[in-house]
Amino acid sequence: MTDRRPRGSSALLRVALVLFVAGFIAIAAIFLVPAVGGNEPPLWLYLTAMIAAPLGFVLALVFALFSGRRAR
């Protein structure tokens, strides 16, 4: 049998995982920065958490939908 998945599909999954993990690390850092340093987390950390985690999740959903088999 032939593999009908496009070549870029595994790349899409890797990008989705990297973005999601980066967002998750940013979320953890938002809680750790005040606990360790006593300062407010920087704006770029909030923006990374708000953009990277949801975007990675959505890209993973897109990968799952496109890589699934079609019903016959």
Tab-separated table of C-alpha atoms in Angstrom:
chain	number	residue	atom	x	y	z
A	1	MET	CA	0.000	0.000	0.000
A	2	THR	CA	1.141	3.513	-0.654
A	3	ASP	CA	1.360	6.249	1.907
A	4	ARG	CA	-1.059	8.979	0.835
A	5	ARG	CA	-0.015	11.571	3.376
A	6	PRO	CA	1.647	14.688	2.021
A	7	ARG	CA	5.338	15.068	2.742
A	8	GLY	CA	4.827	18.239	4.767
A	9	SER	CA	2.422	16.627	7.214
A	10	SER	CA	5.107	15.455	9.623
A	11	ALA	CA	6.656	18.926	9.439
A	12	LEU	CA	3.291	20.411	10.406
A	13	LEU	CA	3.141	18.160	13.440
A	14	ARG	CA	6.666	19.127	14.484
A	15	VAL	CA	5.875	22.835	14.156
A	16	ALA	CA	2.679	22.338	16.165
A	17	LEU	CA	4.518	20.508	18.930
A	18	VAL	CA	7.307	23.093	19.115
A	19	LEU	CA	4.798	25.949	19.336
A	20	PHE	CA	2.695	24.191	21.954
A	21	VAL	CA	5.704	23.316	24.105
A	22	ALA	CA	7.032	26.876	23.804
A	23	GLY	CA	3.656	28.215	24.922
A	24	PHE	CA	3.506	25.754	27.790
A	25	ILE	CA	7.000	26.742	28.951
A	26	ALA	CA	5.986	30.411	28.749
A	27	ILE	CA	2.924	29.698	30.904
A	28	ALA	CA	5.092	27.941	33.485
A	29	ALA	CA	7.577	30.829	33.398
A	30	ILE	CA	4.786	33.336	34.038
A	31	PHE	CA	4.142	31.607	37.359
A	32	LEU	CA	7.803	31.023	38.196
A	33	VAL	CA	9.162	34.531	37.544
A	34	PRO	CA	7.252	36.211	40.403
A	35	ALA	CA	7.968	33.304	42.739
A	36	VAL	CA	11.709	33.371	42.093
A	37	GLY	CA	12.494	37.002	41.363
A	38	GLY	CA	9.577	38.840	42.880
A	39	ASN	CA	9.149	40.894	39.708
A	40	GLU	CA	6.314	40.987	37.218
A	41	PRO	CA	6.879	38.800	34.120
A	42	PRO	CA	7.790	40.704	30.939
A	43	LEU	CA	5.239	41.402	28.219
A	44	TRP	CA	6.934	39.121	25.676
A	45	LEU	CA	6.340	36.163	27.998
A	46	TYR	CA	2.609	36.874	28.123
A	47	LEU	CA	2.467	37.305	24.354
A	48	THR	CA	4.342	34.063	23.771
A	49	ALA	CA	1.959	32.204	26.053
A	50	MET	CA	-1.112	33.752	24.401
A	51	ILE	CA	0.005	33.049	20.847
A	52	ALA	CA	2.213	29.948	20.841
A	53	ALA	CA	0.155	27.497	22.919
A	54	PRO	CA	-3.213	28.004	21.178
A	55	LEU	CA	-1.611	28.183	17.733
A	56	GLY	CA	0.268	24.943	18.369
A	57	PHE	CA	-2.937	23.289	19.545
A	58	VAL	CA	-4.865	24.420	16.466
A	59	LEU	CA	-2.092	23.275	14.125
A	60	ALA	CA	-2.080	19.873	15.831
A	61	LEU	CA	-5.846	19.636	15.279
A	62	VAL	CA	-5.389	20.550	11.616
A	63	PHE	CA	-2.723	17.857	11.309
A	64	ALA	CA	-5.025	15.290	12.926
A	65	LEU	CA	-7.901	16.171	10.616
A	66	PHE	CA	-5.817	16.073	7.444
A	67	SER	CA	-3.923	12.920	8.357
A	68	GLY	CA	-7.046	10.925	9.195
A	69	ARG	CA	-8.383	8.364	6.763
A	70	ARG	CA	-11.450	9.128	4.711
A	71	ALA	CA	-14.505	6.955	5.169
A	72	ARG	CA	-15.441	4.830	2.180
